[in-house]
Coordinates of C-alpha atoms and ligand atoms in Angstrom, one line a residue:
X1255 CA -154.6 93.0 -40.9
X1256 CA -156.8 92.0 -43.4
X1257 CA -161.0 92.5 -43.5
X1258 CA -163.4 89.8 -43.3
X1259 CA -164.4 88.9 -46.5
X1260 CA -167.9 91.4 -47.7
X1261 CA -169.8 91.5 -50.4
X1262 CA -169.7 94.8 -52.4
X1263 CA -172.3 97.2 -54.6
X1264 CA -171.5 100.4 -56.3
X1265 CA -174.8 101.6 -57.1
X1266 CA -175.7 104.8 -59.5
X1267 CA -178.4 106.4 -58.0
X1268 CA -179.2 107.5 -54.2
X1269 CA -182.5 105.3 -55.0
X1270 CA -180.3 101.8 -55.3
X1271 CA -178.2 102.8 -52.3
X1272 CA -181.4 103.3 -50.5
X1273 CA -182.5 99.7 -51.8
X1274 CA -179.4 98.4 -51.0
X1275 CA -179.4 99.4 -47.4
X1276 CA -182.9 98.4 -46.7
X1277 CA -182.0 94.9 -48.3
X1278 CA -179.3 94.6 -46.3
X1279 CA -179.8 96.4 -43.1
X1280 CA -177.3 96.2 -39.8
X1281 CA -175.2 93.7 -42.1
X1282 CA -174.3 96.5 -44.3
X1283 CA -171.9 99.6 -44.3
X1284 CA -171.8 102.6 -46.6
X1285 CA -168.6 103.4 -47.9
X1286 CA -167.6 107.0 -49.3
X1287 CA -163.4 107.7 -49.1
X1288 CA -162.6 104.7 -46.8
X1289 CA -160.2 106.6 -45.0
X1290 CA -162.3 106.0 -42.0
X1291 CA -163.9 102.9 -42.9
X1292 CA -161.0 100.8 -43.9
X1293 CA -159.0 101.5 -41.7
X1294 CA -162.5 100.0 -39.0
X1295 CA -162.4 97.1 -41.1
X1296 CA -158.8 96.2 -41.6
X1297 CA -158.8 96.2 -37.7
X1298 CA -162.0 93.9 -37.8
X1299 CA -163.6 96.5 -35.1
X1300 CA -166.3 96.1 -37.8
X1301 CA -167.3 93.1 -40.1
X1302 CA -170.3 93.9 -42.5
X1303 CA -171.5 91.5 -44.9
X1304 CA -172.5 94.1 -47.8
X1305 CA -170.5 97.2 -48.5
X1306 CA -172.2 99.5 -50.4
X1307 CA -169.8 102.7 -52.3
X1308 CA -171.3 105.5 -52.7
X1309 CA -168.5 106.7 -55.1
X1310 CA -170.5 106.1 -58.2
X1311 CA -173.6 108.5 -57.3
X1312 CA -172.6 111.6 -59.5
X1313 CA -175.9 113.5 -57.9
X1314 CA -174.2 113.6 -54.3
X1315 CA -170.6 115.5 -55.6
X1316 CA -170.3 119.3 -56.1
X1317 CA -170.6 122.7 -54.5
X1318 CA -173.5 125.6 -55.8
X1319 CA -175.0 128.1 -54.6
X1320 CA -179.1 128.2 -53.7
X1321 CA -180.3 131.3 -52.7
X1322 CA -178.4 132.5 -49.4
X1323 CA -176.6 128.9 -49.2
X1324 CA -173.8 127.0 -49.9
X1325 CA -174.8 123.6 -50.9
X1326 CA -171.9 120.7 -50.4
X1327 CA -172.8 117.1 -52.0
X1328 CA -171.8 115.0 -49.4
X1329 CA -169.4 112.7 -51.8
X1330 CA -167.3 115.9 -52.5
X1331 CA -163.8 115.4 -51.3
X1332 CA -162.0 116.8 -48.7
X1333 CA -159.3 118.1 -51.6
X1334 CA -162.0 119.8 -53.9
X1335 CA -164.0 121.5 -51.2
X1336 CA -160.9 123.1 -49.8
X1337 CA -159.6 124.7 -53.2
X1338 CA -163.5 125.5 -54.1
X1339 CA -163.7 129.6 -54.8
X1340 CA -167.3 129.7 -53.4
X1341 CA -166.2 127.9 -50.6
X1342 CA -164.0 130.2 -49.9
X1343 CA -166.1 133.2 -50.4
X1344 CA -169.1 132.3 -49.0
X1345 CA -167.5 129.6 -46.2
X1346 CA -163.7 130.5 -45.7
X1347 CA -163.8 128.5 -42.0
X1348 CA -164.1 125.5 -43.8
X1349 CA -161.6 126.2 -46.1
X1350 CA -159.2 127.2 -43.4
X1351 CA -160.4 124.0 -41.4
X1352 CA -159.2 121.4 -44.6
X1353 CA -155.8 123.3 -44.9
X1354 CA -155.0 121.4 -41.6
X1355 CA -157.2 118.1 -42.2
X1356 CA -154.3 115.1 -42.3
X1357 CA -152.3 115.1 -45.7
X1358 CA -153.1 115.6 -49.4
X1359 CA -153.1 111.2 -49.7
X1360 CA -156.3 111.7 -47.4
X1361 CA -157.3 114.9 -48.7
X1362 CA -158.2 113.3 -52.2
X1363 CA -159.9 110.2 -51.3
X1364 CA -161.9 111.3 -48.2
X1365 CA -165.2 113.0 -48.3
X1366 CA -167.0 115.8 -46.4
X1367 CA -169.9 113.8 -45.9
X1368 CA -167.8 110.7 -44.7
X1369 CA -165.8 112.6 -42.8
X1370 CA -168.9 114.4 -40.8
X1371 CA -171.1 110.9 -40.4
X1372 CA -167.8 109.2 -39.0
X1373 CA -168.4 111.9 -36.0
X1374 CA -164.8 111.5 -34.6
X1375 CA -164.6 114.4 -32.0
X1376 CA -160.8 114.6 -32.8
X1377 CA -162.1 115.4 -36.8
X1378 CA -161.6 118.7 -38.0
X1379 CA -165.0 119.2 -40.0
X1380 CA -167.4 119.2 -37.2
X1381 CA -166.5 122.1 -35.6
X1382 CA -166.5 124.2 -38.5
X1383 CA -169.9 123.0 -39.6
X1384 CA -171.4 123.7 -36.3
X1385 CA -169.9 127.4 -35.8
X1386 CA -171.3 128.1 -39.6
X1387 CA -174.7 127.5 -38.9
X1388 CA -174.5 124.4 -41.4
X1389 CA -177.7 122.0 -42.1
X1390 CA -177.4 118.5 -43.2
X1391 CA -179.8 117.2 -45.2
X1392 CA -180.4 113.3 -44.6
X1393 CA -182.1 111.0 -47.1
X1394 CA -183.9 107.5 -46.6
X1395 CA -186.8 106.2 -48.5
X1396 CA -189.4 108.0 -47.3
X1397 CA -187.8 111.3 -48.6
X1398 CA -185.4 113.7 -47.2
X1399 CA -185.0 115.6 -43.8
X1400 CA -183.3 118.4 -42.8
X1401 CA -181.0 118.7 -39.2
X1402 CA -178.9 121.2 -38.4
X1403 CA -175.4 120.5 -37.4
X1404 CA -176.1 121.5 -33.6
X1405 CA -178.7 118.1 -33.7
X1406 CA -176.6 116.5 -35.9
X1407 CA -174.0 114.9 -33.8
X1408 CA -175.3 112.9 -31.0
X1409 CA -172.1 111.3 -29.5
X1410 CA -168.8 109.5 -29.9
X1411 CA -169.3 108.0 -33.6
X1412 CA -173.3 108.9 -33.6
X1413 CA -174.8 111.3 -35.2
X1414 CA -178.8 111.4 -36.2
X1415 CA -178.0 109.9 -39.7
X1416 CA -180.1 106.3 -39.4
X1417 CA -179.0 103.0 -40.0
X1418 CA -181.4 103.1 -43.5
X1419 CA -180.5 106.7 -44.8
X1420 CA -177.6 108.2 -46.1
X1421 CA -176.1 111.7 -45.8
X1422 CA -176.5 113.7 -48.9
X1423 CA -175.6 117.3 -48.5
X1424 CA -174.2 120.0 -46.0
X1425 CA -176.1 123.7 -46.3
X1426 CA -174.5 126.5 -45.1
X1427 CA -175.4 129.8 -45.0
X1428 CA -173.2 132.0 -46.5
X1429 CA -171.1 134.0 -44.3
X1430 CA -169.8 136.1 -46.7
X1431 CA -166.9 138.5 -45.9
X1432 CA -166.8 137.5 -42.7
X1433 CA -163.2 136.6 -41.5
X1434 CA -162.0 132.6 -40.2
X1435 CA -159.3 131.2 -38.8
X1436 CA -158.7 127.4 -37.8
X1437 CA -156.4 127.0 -34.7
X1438 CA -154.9 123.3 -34.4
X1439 CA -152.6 122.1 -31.9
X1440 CA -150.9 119.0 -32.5
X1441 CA -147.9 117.3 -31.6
X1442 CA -146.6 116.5 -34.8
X1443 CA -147.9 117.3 -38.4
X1444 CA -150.7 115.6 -39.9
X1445 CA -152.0 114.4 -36.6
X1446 CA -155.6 114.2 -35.4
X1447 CA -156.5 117.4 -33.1
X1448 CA -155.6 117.5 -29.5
X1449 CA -157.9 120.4 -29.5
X1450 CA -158.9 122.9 -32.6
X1451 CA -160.7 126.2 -32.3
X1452 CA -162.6 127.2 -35.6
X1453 CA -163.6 131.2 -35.2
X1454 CA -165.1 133.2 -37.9
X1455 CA -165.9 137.0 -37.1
X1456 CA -168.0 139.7 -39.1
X1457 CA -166.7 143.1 -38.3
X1458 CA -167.9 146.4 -38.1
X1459 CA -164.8 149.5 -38.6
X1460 CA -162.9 147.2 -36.0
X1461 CA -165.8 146.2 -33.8
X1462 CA -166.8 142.8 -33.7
X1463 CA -170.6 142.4 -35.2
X1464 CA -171.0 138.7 -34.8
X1465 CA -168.7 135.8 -33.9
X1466 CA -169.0 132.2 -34.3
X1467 CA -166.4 130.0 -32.1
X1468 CA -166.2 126.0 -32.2
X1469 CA -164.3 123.6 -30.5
X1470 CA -162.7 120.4 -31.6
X1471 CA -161.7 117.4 -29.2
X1472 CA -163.2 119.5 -26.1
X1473 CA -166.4 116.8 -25.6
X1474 CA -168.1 113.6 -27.3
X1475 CA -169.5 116.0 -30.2
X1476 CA -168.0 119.1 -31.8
X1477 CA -169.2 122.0 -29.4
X1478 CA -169.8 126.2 -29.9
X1479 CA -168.2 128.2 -27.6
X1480 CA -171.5 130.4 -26.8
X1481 CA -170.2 132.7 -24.0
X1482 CA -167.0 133.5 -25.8
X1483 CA -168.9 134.5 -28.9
X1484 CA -171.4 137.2 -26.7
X1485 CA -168.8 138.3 -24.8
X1486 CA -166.8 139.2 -28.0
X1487 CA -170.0 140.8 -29.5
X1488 CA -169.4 144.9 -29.7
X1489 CA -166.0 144.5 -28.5
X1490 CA -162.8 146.2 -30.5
X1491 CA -161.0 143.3 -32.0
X1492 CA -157.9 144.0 -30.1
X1493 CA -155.8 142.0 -27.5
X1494 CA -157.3 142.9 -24.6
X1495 CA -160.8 142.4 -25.5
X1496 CA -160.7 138.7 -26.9
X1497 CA -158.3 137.7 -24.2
X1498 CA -161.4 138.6 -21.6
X1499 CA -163.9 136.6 -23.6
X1500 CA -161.7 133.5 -24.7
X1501 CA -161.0 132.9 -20.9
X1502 CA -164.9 131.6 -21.2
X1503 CA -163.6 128.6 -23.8
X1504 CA -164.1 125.7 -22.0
X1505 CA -167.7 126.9 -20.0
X1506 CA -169.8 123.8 -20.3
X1507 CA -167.2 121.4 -22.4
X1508 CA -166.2 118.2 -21.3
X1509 CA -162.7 117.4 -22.7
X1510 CA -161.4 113.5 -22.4
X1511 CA -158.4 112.7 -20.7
X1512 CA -155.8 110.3 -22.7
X1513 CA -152.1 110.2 -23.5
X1514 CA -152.2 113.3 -25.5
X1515 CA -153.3 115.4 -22.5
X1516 CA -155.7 115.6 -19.8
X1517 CA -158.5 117.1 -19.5
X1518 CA -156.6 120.7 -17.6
X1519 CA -154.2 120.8 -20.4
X1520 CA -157.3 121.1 -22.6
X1521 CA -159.1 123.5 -20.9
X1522 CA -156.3 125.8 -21.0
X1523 CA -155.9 125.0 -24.5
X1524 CA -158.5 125.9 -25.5
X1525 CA -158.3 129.7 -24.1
X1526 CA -155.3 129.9 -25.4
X1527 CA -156.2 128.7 -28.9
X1528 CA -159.4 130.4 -29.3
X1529 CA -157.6 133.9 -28.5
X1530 CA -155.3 133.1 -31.2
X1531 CA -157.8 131.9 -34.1
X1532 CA -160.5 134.9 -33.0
X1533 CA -157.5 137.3 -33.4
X1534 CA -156.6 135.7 -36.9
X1535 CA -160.4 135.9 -38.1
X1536 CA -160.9 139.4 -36.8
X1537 CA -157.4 140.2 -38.5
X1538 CA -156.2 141.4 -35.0
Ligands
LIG1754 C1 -153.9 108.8 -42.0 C2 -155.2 109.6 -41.8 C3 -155.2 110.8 -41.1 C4 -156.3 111.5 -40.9 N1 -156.3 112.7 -40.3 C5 -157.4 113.4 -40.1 C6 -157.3 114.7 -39.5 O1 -156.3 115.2 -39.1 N2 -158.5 115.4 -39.3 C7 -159.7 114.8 -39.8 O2 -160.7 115.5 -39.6 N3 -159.8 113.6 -40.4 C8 -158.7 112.9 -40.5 N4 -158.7 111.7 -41.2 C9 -160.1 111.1 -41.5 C10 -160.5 111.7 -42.9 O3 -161.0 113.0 -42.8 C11 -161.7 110.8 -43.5 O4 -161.8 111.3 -44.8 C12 -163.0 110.9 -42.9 O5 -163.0 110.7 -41.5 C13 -164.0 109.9 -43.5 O6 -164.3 110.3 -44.8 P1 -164.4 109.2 -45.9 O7 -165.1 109.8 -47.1 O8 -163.1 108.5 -46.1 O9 -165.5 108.2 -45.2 P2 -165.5 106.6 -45.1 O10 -164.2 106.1 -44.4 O11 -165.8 105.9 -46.4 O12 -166.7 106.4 -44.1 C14 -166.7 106.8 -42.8 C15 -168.0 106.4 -42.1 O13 -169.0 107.3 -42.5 C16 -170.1 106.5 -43.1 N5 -170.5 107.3 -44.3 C17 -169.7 107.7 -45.3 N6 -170.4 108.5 -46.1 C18 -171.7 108.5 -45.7 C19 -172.9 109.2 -46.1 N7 -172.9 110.0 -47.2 N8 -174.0 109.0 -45.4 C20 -174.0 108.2 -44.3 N9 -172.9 107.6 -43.8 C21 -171.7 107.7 -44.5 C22 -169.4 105.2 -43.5 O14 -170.4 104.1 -43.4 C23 -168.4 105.0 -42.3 O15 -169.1 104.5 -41.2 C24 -157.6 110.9 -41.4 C25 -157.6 109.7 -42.0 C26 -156.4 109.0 -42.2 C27 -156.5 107.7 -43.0

């Protein structure tokens, strides 16, 4: 199909965007990669009068370092961030996590920052964020703010990103030499997760030191897998040991049900797959 006819502004400064969405308000949309949006507008599930791209804004791409963190401009695409060395130093789950993000078509137009205010539980980003510790840092035009990924997504296509701000960057704290693994199970290639563990693991002459364990597709927001990550805490990184504490996966998620699986199948999937990335990441 095609969209309803929209106006359209490619501003070049956050400032204008910021103009532009206060001008326009609940008739306008933000666009970043469009491999989220377009497709929402082709369908006519949305129909904005203004679309504003936010691919002109040179201040919201890149990857440095500050300090102890990794900063991510939220306009940095999914392609860059995944062959970025500090990214993989300092953040090598979200490296792992983009390997398996849809195909290299989507991979160079989409964006981390579109990608993460879409808030698709089935995305691959969220869960990765979330298990890293990550802070997004949200602009309007009053100034910034600051939320960490664990207040960050609300719900189903919600996250605390306002109607009048825009997502500008993803912090994370840099978890370097720690060890990450992205577990996706799918039916076919380049589809979206049925469910996805993201595990990274700092270890200690074989023990685990600290784990970090978060679920894709296993409720309406990306979720951490808390009871797997203290049961794995001290533990030798063997077989045995992270087979006990990934039978604690699913404690407290709520997995959907649809023609992918129910939400059993999920459950157990996610044991199954959190064993399997929490062995990778611990090099087990
Ligand atoms: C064929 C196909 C397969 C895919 N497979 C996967 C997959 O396997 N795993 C996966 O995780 N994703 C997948 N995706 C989605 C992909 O990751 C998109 O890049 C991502 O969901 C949206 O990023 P974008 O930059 O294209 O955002 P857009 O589509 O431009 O925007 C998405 C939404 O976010 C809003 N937005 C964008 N940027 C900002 C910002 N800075 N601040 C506030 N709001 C903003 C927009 O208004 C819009 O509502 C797939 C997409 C396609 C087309």
């Amino acid at each position: 199909m095609i969209p309803a006819s929209f106006d359209y502004v490619a501003p070049g400064t956050l400032e204008e965007a910021l103009g532009a969405l206060a001008e326009h308000g609940d008739d306008a949309k933000l666009i970043a990669g469009g491999q989220s949006l377009l497709p929402v507008l082709r369908m006519r599930l949305n129909a904005p009068e203004m679309v504003i791209d936010l691919g002109r804004i040179d201040a919201l791409r890149g990857i440095r370092e500050e300090g102890d963190d990794l900063v991510i401009g939220a306009m940095t695409t999914h392609a860059d961030v995944g062959r970025d060395p500090l990214v993989a130093e300092h953040a090598a789950l979200l490296s792992r996590a983009i390997e398996h993000l849809a195909d290299a078509q989507v991979r160079h137009r989409g964006t981390i920052g579109g990608a993460l205010a879409h808030a698709d539980p089935a995305g691959d980003l969220g869960a990765p964020v979330l298990a890293l510790d990550a802070s997004l840092v949200i602009a309007g035009r009053d100034g910034t703010r600051t939320v960490s990924a664990a207040d960050f997504f609300e719900d189903v296509f919600t996250t605390a990103v306002g109607d009048d701000e825009i997502l500008t960057e993803v912090r994370i704290p840099k978890h370097t030499g720690w060890g990450a693994h992205y577990e996706k199970f799918v039916r076919v290639s380049h589809q979206w997760s049925i469910v996805a563990v993201a595990a990274t693991i700092r270890s200690d002459g074989g023990t685990i030191a600290e784990a970090a364990v978060g679920l894709t597709n296993m409720g309406s927001t990306p979720l951490r897998a808390r009871a797997v990550e203290q049961a794995l805490v001290g533990q030798p990184a063997n077989e045995d040991a992270v087979r006990r504490a990934a039978e604690a996966a699913a404690d407290g998620t709520n997995p959907p049900t649809d023609l992918n699986g129910d939400a059993d199948y999920r459950r157990h999937l996610a044991t199954v797959l959190t064993r399997r990335a929490v062995l990778a990441a611990a090099g087990g």
